[in-house]
mmCIF file of N, CA and C in Angstrom:
data_model
loop_
_atom_site.group_PDB
_atom_site.id
_atom_site.type_symbol
_atom_site.label_atom_id
_atom_site.label_comp_id
_atom_site.label_asym_id
_atom_site.label_seq_id
_atom_site.Cartn_x
_atom_site.Cartn_y
_atom_site.Cartn_z
ATOM 1 N N MET Q 537 74.354 146.351 269.359
ATOM 2 C CA MET Q 537 73.416 145.884 268.958
ATOM 3 C C MET Q 537 72.100 145.393 268.146
ATOM 4 N N GLY Q 538 71.655 146.808 268.655
ATOM 5 C CA GLY Q 538 69.603 146.550 269.051
ATOM 6 C C GLY Q 538 68.860 147.484 267.752
ATOM 7 N N GLU Q 539 67.608 147.690 267.794
ATOM 8 C CA GLU Q 539 67.102 148.740 267.401
ATOM 9 C C GLU Q 539 65.689 149.711 267.942
ATOM 10 N N SER Q 540 67.112 150.508 267.616
ATOM 11 C CA SER Q 540 65.311 151.499 268.271
ATOM 12 C C SER Q 540 64.295 151.539 267.766
ATOM 13 N N TRP Q 541 62.958 151.707 268.425
ATOM 14 C CA TRP Q 541 61.799 152.065 268.824
ATOM 15 C C TRP Q 541 60.685 153.112 269.302
ATOM 16 N N THR Q 542 59.997 153.437 269.374
ATOM 17 C CA THR Q 542 58.943 154.849 270.754
ATOM 18 C C THR Q 542 58.252 153.396 269.347
ATOM 19 N N LEU Q 543 57.431 154.098 271.165
ATOM 20 C CA LEU Q 543 56.530 153.830 271.544
ATOM 21 C C LEU Q 543 55.568 154.481 272.068
ATOM 22 N N THR Q 544 54.180 154.886 271.734
ATOM 23 C CA THR Q 544 53.610 156.054 272.959
ATOM 24 C C THR Q 544 52.104 155.056 273.332
ATOM 25 N N LEU Q 545 52.970 156.258 274.669
ATOM 26 C CA LEU Q 545 51.357 155.460 275.737
ATOM 27 C C LEU Q 545 50.586 157.102 276.008
ATOM 28 N N PRO Q 546 49.516 155.852 276.068
ATOM 29 C CA PRO Q 546 48.946 157.772 276.850
ATOM 30 C C PRO Q 546 49.930 158.982 278.069
ATOM 31 N N GLY Q 547 49.565 159.811 277.677
ATOM 32 C CA GLY Q 547 50.491 160.004 278.512
ATOM 33 C C GLY Q 547 52.435 159.979 278.552
ATOM 34 N N ARG Q 548 52.780 159.361 277.728
ATOM 35 C CA ARG Q 548 53.565 159.361 277.474
ATOM 36 C C ARG Q 548 54.135 158.685 276.475
ATOM 37 N N THR Q 549 55.858 159.042 276.054
ATOM 38 C CA THR Q 549 55.727 158.135 274.886
ATOM 39 C C THR Q 549 57.578 158.175 275.278
ATOM 40 N N LEU Q 550 57.982 156.719 275.337
ATOM 41 C CA LEU Q 550 59.147 156.485 275.229
ATOM 42 C C LEU Q 550 59.719 155.651 273.794
ATOM 43 N N LYS Q 551 61.578 156.187 274.756
ATOM 44 C CA LYS Q 551 62.098 155.607 273.511
ATOM 45 C C LYS Q 551 63.104 153.827 273.799
ATOM 46 N N LEU Q 552 63.110 152.927 272.848
ATOM 47 C CA LEU Q 552 63.157 152.082 273.611
ATOM 48 C C LEU Q 552 64.650 151.341 272.445
ATOM 49 N N ASN Q 553 65.711 150.448 273.378
ATOM 50 C CA ASN Q 553 66.350 150.003 272.842
ATOM 51 C C ASN Q 553 66.174 148.137 272.371
ATOM 52 N N ILE Q 554 65.730 147.505 270.955
ATOM 53 C CA ILE Q 554 65.127 146.157 271.662
ATOM 54 C C ILE Q 554 66.571 144.892 271.112
ATOM 55 N N LYS Q 555 66.563 144.687 271.627
ATOM 56 C CA LYS Q 555 67.290 143.531 271.359
ATOM 57 C C LYS Q 555 67.225 142.035 271.553
ATOM 58 N N VAL Q 556 67.052 141.638 270.210
ATOM 59 C CA VAL Q 556 66.935 139.808 270.788
ATOM 60 C C VAL Q 556 67.599 139.023 270.011
ATOM 61 N N ASN Q 557 68.073 137.778 270.669
ATOM 62 C CA ASN Q 557 68.925 136.737 270.523
ATOM 63 C C ASN Q 557 67.557 135.716 270.548
ATOM 64 N N PRO Q 558 68.108 135.568 269.662
ATOM 65 C CA PRO Q 558 67.963 133.202 269.300
ATOM 66 C C PRO Q 558 68.504 132.773 270.795
ATOM 67 N N LEU Q 559 68.025 131.850 270.928
ATOM 68 C CA LEU Q 559 68.354 130.695 272.002
ATOM 69 C C LEU Q 559 68.160 129.679 271.048
ATOM 70 N N PRO Q 560 70.288 128.366 271.277
ATOM 71 C CA PRO Q 560 69.471 127.041 270.399
ATOM 72 C C PRO Q 560 68.273 126.339 270.830
ATOM 73 N N GLY Q 561 67.679 125.077 269.501
ATOM 74 C CA GLY Q 561 65.855 124.748 269.967
ATOM 75 C C GLY Q 561 66.706 123.014 270.249
ATOM 76 N N THR Q 562 65.798 122.951 271.080
ATOM 77 C CA THR Q 562 66.463 121.042 271.476
ATOM 78 C C THR Q 562 65.320 119.996 271.293
ATOM 79 N N ARG Q 563 65.007 119.286 270.617
ATOM 80 C CA ARG Q 563 63.986 118.688 270.673
ATOM 81 C C ARG Q 563 62.922 119.373 270.024
ATOM 82 N N GLY Q 564 62.661 120.093 269.107
ATOM 83 C CA GLY Q 564 62.059 121.080 267.835
ATOM 84 C C GLY Q 564 61.801 122.130 269.634
ATOM 85 N N ARG Q 565 62.158 122.591 269.793
ATOM 86 C CA ARG Q 565 61.830 124.364 270.787
ATOM 87 C C ARG Q 565 62.762 124.766 270.530
ATOM 88 N N HIS Q 566 62.540 126.449 270.321
ATOM 89 C CA HIS Q 566 62.699 127.093 269.778
ATOM 90 C C HIS Q 566 62.089 128.279 270.745
ATOM 91 N N GLY Q 567 63.374 129.513 272.087
ATOM 92 C CA GLY Q 567 62.653 130.418 272.155
ATOM 93 C C GLY Q 567 63.995 131.539 272.195
ATOM 94 N N ALA Q 568 63.759 132.817 272.898
ATOM 95 C CA ALA Q 568 64.491 133.600 272.225
ATOM 96 C C ALA Q 568 65.148 134.788 274.015
ATOM 97 N N VAL Q 569 65.436 134.755 273.923
ATOM 98 C CA VAL Q 569 66.146 136.678 274.644
ATOM 99 C C VAL Q 569 65.437 137.770 274.488
ATOM 100 N N ILE Q 570 64.771 138.471 275.176
ATOM 101 C CA ILE Q 570 64.728 139.806 274.509
ATOM 102 C C ILE Q 570 64.566 140.558 275.546
ATOM 103 N N LEU Q 571 65.285 142.045 275.196
ATOM 104 C CA LEU Q 571 65.547 143.027 276.528
ATOM 105 C C LEU Q 571 64.778 143.615 275.527
ATOM 106 N N PHE Q 572 64.591 144.836 276.360
ATOM 107 C CA PHE Q 572 63.799 146.108 276.020
ATOM 108 C C PHE Q 572 64.658 147.405 277.380
ATOM 109 N N GLU Q 573 64.883 147.920 276.237
ATOM 110 C CA GLU Q 573 65.624 148.876 277.320
ATOM 111 C C GLU Q 573 65.441 150.917 276.627
ATOM 112 N N ASP Q 574 64.979 150.659 277.920
ATOM 113 C CA ASP Q 574 64.246 152.063 278.091
ATOM 114 C C ASP Q 574 65.582 153.207 278.097
ATOM 115 N N ILE Q 575 65.125 153.753 276.993
ATOM 116 C CA ILE Q 575 66.687 154.975 276.462
ATOM 117 C C ILE Q 575 65.851 156.135 275.927
ATOM 118 N N THR Q 576 64.496 156.772 277.144
ATOM 119 C CA THR Q 576 64.420 157.737 276.810
ATOM 120 C C THR Q 576 65.552 159.285 277.937
ATOM 121 N N ASP Q 577 65.917 158.822 278.819
ATOM 122 C CA ASP Q 577 66.463 159.720 279.225
ATOM 123 C C ASP Q 577 67.693 159.711 278.804
ATOM 124 N N VAL Q 578 67.896 158.557 278.123
ATOM 125 C CA VAL Q 578 69.559 158.784 278.192
ATOM 126 C C VAL Q 578 69.530 159.520 276.703
ATOM 127 N N THR Q 579 68.619 159.690 275.257
ATOM 128 C CA THR Q 579 68.120 160.262 274.142
ATOM 129 C C THR Q 579 68.504 161.581 274.622
ATOM 130 N N ALA Q 580 67.111 161.928 275.488
ATOM 131 C CA ALA Q 580 66.865 163.755 275.970
ATOM 132 C C ALA Q 580 68.136 164.128 276.284
ATOM 133 N N LEU Q 581 69.049 163.525 277.320
ATOM 134 C CA LEU Q 581 70.245 164.347 277.276
ATOM 135 C C LEU Q 581 71.425 164.901 276.640
ATOM 136 N N GLN Q 582 71.238 163.403 275.797
ATOM 137 C CA GLN Q 582 72.490 163.656 274.242
ATOM 138 C C GLN Q 582 72.472 164.473 273.352
ATOM 139 N N GLU Q 583 70.577 164.740 273.203
ATOM 140 C CA GLU Q 583 70.049 165.703 272.367
ATOM 141 C C GLU Q 583 70.179 166.957 273.105
ATOM 142 N N GLN Q 584 69.769 167.582 274.135
ATOM 143 C CA GLN Q 584 69.983 168.741 275.408
ATOM 144 C C GLN Q 584 71.862 169.208 275.770
ATOM 145 N N LEU Q 585 72.325 167.723 274.788
ATOM 146 C CA LEU Q 585 73.782 168.190 275.027
ATOM 147 C C LEU Q 585 74.662 168.588 273.730
ATOM 148 N N PHE Q 586 73.769 168.086 272.818
ATOM 149 C CA PHE Q 586 74.397 168.484 270.930
ATOM 150 C C PHE Q 586 73.909 169.929 271.218
ATOM 151 N N GLN Q 587 72.527 170.302 271.802
ATOM 152 C CA GLN Q 587 71.947 171.792 271.251
ATOM 153 C C GLN Q 587 73.008 172.849 272.281
ATOM 154 N N SER Q 588 73.319 172.601 273.997
ATOM 155 C CA SER Q 588 74.653 173.831 274.280
ATOM 156 C C SER Q 588 75.371 172.938 274.032
ATOM 157 N N GLU Q 589 76.276 172.122 272.763
ATOM 158 C CA GLU Q 589 77.233 172.819 272.333
ATOM 159 C C GLU Q 589 76.970 173.117 270.525
ATOM 160 N N LYS Q 590 75.908 173.110 270.210
ATOM 161 C CA LYS Q 590 75.435 174.327 269.112
ATOM 162 C C LYS Q 590 75.514 175.493 269.934
ATOM 163 N N LEU Q 591 74.787 176.231 270.651
ATOM 164 C CA LEU Q 591 75.433 177.232 271.134
ATOM 165 C C LEU Q 591 76.609 178.646 271.718
ATOM 166 N N ALA Q 592 77.083 176.190 272.730
ATOM 167 C CA ALA Q 592 78.125 177.706 272.450
ATOM 168 C C ALA Q 592 79.401 177.639 271.704
ATOM 169 N N THR Q 593 78.742 176.162 270.270
ATOM 170 C CA THR Q 593 80.026 177.181 269.361
ATOM 171 C C THR Q 593 79.944 178.214 268.690
ATOM 172 N N ILE Q 594 77.750 179.014 268.958
ATOM 173 C CA ILE Q 594 78.151 180.650 268.694
ATOM 174 C C ILE Q 594 77.427 180.719 268.886
ATOM 175 N N GLY Q 595 78.830 181.121 270.438
ATOM 176 C CA GLY Q 595 78.494 181.906 271.354
ATOM 177 C C GLY Q 595 80.276 182.716 271.039
ATOM 178 N N GLN Q 596 80.858 181.130 270.229
ATOM 179 C CA GLN Q 596 81.887 181.008 270.422
ATOM 180 C C GLN Q 596 82.875 182.355 269.112
ATOM 181 N N ASP Q 597 81.657 181.869 268.055
ATOM 182 C CA ASP Q 597 81.603 182.356 266.554
ATOM 183 C C ASP Q 597 81.732 183.612 267.114
ATOM 184 N N GLY Q 598 80.673 184.483 267.575
ATOM 185 C CA GLY Q 598 80.355 185.165 268.092
ATOM 186 C C GLY Q 598 80.555 185.899 268.595
ATOM 187 N N CYS Q 599 81.262 186.083 269.615
ATOM 188 C CA CYS Q 599 82.865 187.040 270.264
ATOM 189 C C CYS Q 599 83.496 186.808 269.492
ATOM 190 N N GLY Q 600 85.032 186.452 268.201
ATOM 191 C CA GLY Q 600 85.618 185.554 267.792
ATOM 192 C C GLY Q 600 86.591 185.309 268.588
ATOM 193 N N TYR Q 601 86.442 184.213 268.987
ATOM 194 C CA TYR Q 601 87.234 183.322 270.082
ATOM 195 C C TYR Q 601 88.189 181.615 268.740
ATOM 196 N N ARG Q 602 86.725 181.492 268.716
ATOM 197 C CA ARG Q 602 86.455 180.822 268.056
ATOM 198 C C ARG Q 602 87.973 180.851 266.332
ATOM 199 N N SER Q 603 89.237 179.823 266.350
ATOM 200 C CA SER Q 603 89.802 180.411 265.360
ATOM 201 C C SER Q 603 89.993 180.034 264.433
ATOM 202 N N ARG Q 604 90.288 181.325 263.536
ATOM 203 C CA ARG Q 604 89.908 181.002 261.467
ATOM 204 C C ARG Q 604 90.570 180.594 260.941
ATOM 205 N N GLY Q 605 91.008 179.687 260.291
ATOM 206 C CA GLY Q 605 91.974 178.969 259.209
ATOM 207 C C GLY Q 605 91.661 177.860 258.176
#
């Protein structure tokens, strides 16, 4: 699991997932593997799906299809 960050560039905003995995050191040297994953499109699609599901629920409530109980 990583941390999500928002990076604002001129003309574009990116949503990034950043993961850092340390590497064991030898002879006083240490390192890390850093993974930057652009999740901008995935996040936007998830938000669209969420909004669609909300609208579908509202539509079902308005038409009386949703069961009450």
